[in-house]
Short mmCIF file of C-alpha atoms in Angstrom, two decimals:
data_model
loop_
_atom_site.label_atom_id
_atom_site.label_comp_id
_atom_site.label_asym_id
_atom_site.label_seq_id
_atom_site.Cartn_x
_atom_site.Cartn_y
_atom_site.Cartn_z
CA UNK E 213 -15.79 -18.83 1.67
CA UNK E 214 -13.79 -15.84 1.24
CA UNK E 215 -11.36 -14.93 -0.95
CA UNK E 216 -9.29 -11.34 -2.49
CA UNK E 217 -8.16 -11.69 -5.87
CA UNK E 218 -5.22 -9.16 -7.32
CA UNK E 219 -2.76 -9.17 -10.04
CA UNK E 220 0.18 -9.63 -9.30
CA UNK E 221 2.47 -6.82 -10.94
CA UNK E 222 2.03 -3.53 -12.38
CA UNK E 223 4.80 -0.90 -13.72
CA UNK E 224 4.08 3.03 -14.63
CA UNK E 225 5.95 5.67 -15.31
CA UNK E 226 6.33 8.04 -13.02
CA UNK E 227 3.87 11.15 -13.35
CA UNK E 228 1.85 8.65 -14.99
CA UNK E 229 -1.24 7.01 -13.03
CA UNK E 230 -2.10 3.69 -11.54
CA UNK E 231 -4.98 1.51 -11.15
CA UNK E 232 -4.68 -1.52 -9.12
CA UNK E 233 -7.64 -3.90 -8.67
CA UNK E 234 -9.04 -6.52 -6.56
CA UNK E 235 -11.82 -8.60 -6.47
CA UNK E 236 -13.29 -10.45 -3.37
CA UNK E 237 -16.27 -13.10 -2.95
CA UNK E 238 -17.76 -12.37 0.13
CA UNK E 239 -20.95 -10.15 -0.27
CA UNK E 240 -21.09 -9.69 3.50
CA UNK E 241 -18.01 -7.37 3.44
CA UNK E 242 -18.25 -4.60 5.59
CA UNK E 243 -15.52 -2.65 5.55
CA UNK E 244 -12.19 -2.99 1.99
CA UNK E 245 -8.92 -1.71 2.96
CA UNK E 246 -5.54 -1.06 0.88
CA UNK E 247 -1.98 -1.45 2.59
CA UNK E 248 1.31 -0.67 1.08
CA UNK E 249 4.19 -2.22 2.14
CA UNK E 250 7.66 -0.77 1.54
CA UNK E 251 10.28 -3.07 1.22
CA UNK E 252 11.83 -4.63 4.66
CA UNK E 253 8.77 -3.05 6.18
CA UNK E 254 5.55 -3.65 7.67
CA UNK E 255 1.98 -3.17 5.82
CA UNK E 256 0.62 0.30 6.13
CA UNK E 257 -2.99 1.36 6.52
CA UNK E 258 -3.35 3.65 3.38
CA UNK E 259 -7.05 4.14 3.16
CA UNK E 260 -10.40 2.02 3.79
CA UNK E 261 -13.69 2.76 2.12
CA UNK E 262 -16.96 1.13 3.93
CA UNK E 263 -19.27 -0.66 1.75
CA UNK E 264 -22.12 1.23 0.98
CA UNK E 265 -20.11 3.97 -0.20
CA UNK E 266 -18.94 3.66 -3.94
CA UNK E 267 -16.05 6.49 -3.81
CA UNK E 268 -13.31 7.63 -1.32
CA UNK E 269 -10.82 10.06 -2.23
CA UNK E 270 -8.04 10.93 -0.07
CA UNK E 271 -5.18 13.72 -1.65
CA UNK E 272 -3.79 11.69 -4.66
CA UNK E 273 -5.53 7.98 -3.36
CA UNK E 274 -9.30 7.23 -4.78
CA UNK E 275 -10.61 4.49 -4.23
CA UNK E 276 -13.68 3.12 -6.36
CA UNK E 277 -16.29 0.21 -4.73
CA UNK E 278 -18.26 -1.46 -7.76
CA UNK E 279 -20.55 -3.93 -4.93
CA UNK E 280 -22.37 -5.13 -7.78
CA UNK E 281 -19.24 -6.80 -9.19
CA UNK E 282 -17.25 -6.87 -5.75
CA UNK E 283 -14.70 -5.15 -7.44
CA UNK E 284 -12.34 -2.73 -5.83
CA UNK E 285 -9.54 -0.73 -7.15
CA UNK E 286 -7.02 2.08 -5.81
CA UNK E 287 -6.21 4.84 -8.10
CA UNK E 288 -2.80 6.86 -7.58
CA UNK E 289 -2.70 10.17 -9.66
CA UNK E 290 0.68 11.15 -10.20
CA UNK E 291 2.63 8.35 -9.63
CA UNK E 292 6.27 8.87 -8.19
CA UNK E 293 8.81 6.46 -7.77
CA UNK E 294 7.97 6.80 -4.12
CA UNK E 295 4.92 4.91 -4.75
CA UNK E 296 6.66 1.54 -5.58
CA UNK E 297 6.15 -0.87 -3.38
CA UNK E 298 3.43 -3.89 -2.94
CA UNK E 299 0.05 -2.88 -1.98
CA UNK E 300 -2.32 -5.12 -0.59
CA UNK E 301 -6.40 -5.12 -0.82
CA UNK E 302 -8.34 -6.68 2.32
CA UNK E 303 -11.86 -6.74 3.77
CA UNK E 304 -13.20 -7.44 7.07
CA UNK E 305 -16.04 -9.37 7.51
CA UNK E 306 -18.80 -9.29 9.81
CA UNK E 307 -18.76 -11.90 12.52
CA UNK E 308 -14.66 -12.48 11.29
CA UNK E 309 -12.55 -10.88 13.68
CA UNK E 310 -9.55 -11.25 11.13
CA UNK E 311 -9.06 -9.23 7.89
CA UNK E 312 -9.28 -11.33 4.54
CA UNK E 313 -5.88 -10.32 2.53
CA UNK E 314 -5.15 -10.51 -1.26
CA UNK E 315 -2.00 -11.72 -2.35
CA UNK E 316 -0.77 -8.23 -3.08
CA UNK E 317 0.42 -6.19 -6.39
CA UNK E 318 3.44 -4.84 -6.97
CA UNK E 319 3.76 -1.41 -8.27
CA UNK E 320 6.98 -0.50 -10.17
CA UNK E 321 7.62 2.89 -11.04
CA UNK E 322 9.72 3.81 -13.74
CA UNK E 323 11.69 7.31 -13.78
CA UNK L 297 0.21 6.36 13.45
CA UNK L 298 0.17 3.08 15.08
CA UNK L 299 2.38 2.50 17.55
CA UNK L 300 3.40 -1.26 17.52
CA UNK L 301 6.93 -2.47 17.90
CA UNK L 302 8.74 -5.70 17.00
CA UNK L 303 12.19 -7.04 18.31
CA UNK L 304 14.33 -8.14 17.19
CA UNK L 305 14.01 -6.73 13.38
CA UNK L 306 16.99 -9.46 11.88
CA UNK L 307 17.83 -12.59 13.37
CA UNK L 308 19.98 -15.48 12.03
CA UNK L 309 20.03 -18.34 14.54
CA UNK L 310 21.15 -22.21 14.26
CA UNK L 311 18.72 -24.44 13.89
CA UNK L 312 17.35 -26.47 16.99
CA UNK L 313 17.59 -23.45 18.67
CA UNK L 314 15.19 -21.77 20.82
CA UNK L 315 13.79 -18.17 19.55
CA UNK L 316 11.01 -15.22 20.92
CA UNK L 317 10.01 -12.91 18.79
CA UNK L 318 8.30 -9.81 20.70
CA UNK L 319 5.60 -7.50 20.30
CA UNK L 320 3.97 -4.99 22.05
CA UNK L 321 1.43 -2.49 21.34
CA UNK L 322 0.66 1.08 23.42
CA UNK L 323 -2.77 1.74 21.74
CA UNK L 324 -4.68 -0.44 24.12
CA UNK L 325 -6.01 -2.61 21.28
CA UNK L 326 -7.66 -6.04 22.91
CA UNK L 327 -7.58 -8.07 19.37
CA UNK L 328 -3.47 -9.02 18.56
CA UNK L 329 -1.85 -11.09 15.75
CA UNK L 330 0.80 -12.92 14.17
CA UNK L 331 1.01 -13.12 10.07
CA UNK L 332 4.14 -15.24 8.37
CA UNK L 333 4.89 -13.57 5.10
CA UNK L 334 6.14 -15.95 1.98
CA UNK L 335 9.20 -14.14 0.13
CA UNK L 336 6.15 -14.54 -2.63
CA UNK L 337 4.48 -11.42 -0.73
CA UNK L 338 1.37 -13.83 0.57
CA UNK L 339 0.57 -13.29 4.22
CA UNK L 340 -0.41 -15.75 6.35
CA UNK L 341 -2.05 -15.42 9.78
CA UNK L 342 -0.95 -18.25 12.23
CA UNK L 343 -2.24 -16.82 15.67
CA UNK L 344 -4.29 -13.88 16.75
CA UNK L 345 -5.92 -13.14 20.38
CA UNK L 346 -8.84 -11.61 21.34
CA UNK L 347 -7.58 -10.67 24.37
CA UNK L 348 -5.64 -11.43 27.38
CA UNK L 349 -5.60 -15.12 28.15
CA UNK L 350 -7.08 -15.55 24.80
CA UNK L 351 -4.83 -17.40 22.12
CA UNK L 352 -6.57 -18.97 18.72
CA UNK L 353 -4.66 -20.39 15.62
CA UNK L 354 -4.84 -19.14 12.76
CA UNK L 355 -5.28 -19.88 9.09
CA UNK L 356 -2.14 -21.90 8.68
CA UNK L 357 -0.57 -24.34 10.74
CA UNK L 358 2.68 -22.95 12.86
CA UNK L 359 4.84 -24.90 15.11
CA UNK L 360 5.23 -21.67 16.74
CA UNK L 361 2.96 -21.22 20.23
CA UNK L 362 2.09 -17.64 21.54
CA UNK L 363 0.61 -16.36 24.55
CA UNK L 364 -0.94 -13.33 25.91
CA UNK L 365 -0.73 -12.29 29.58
CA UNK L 366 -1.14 -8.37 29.03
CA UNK L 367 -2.65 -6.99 26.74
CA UNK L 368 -0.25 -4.65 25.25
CA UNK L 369 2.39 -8.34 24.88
CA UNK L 370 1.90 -11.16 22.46
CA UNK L 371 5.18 -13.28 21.95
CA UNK L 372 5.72 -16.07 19.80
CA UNK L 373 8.53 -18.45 20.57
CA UNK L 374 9.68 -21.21 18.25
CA UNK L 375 10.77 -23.80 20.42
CA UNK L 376 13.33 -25.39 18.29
CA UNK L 377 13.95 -23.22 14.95
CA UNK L 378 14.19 -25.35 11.43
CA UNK L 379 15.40 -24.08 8.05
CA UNK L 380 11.51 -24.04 7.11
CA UNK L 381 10.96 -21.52 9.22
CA UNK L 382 13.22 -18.34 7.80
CA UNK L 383 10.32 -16.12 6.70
CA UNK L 384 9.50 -12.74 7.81
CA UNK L 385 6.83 -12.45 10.94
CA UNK L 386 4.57 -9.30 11.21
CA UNK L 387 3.14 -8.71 14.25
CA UNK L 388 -0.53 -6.33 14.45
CA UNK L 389 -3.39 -5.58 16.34
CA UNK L 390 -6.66 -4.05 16.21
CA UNK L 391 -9.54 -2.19 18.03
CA UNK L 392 -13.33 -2.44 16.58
CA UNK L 393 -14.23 1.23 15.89
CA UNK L 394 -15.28 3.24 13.14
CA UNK L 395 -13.17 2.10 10.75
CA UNK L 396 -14.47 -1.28 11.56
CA UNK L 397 -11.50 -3.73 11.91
CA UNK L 398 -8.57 -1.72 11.08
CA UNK L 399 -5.60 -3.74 11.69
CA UNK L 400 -2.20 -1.69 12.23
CA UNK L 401 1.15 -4.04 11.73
CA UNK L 402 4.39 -3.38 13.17
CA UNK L 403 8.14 -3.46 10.82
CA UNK L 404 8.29 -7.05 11.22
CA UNK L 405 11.22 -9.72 12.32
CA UNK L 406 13.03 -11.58 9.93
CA UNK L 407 14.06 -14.31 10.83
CA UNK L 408 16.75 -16.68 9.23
CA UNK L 409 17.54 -20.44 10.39
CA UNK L 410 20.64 -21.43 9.12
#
């Protein structure tokens, strides 16, 4: 079955950056997404990365795919305290017309 | 941008009572759904839809019902609210395209039964 694995809480300081991870089970993955989610707000799309690539980078967002491991993790250069919020990892399977989510990360940014 | 709306954004109703949250979507998306989020962050999917006439549970259990008679409108109505039920419900849809499933939420309802 499937399943997204992240930790639960991270805090930076601002300028500083941040690595959140994820791990997920299901080798048939086709597509891993990240979401942030402001508080009192919806999720919002941030960046995908398709699975046979192992690197997306998008302004101050890269995003590294280790298939091997099925590990996945979102990199934020230059943190601000913008940034804070939770930020979920997801994949879509094939055949699954539903995204798989992770519990979600917090990111706390520090001044 | 995604352009996916959700009313009412707050509600605090009695419980026994009778609620519809609405969505609606202008992208033309066929595949719509309907995630409870725990004040513990987790999200849940209860219903999605793959398209009009087309209404499927979901990963958890929900005394809520939806239904979908156009596609850009997928309502879910609790029929008679309970205390259990004060959570926060996102609404979202998708389209299969490059991006493969990309699923775009809207600002989400909360909802409080008191």
């Amino acid at each position: 079955g499937e399943d997204v694995e992240q930790s639960l809480f991270l805090s930076v300081r601002e300028g500083d950056s941040s690595v959140i991870n994820c791990t997920y089970t299901d080798s048939s993955s086709t597509y891993l997404y990240w979401y942030k989610q402001e508080p009192g707000a919806g999720l919002q799309l941030l960046t995908y990365i398709f699975s046979n690539m192992d690197m997306k980078q998008d302004q101050r967002l890269t995003v590294l795919l280790n298939k091997k491991d099925k590990h996945l993790s979102l990199r934020i250069a230059d943190t601000q305290t913008g940034d804070s919020a939770i930020y979920f990892c997801a994949e879509s399977i094939r055949g699954y017309s539903t995204l798989t989510f992770g519990k979600g990360t917090m990111l706390l940014v520090s001044p | 941008e995604a352009d996916i709306y959700q009313t009412p954004r707050y509600l605090v109703i009695g419980t026994g009572k009778k609620i519809t949250l609405e969505c609606s979507q202008t992208m033309g998306h066929d595949k719509m759904y309907w995630y409870q989020q725990d004040p513990g962050m987790e999200l849940h999917l209860i219903h999605y839809s793959y398209g009009v006439n087309s209404t499927e549970k979901g990963d958890l259990s929900s005394e809520s019902t939806v239904s979908r008679i156009r596609t850009e409108h997928f309502p879910l109505t609790l029929e008679s609210a309970r205390p259990s039920h004060t959570s926060q419900y996102l609404c979202a849809s998708s389209a299969h395209r490059d991006s493969g499933n990309t699923i775009y939420f809207g600002e989400g309802s909360w909802l409080t039964v008191v």
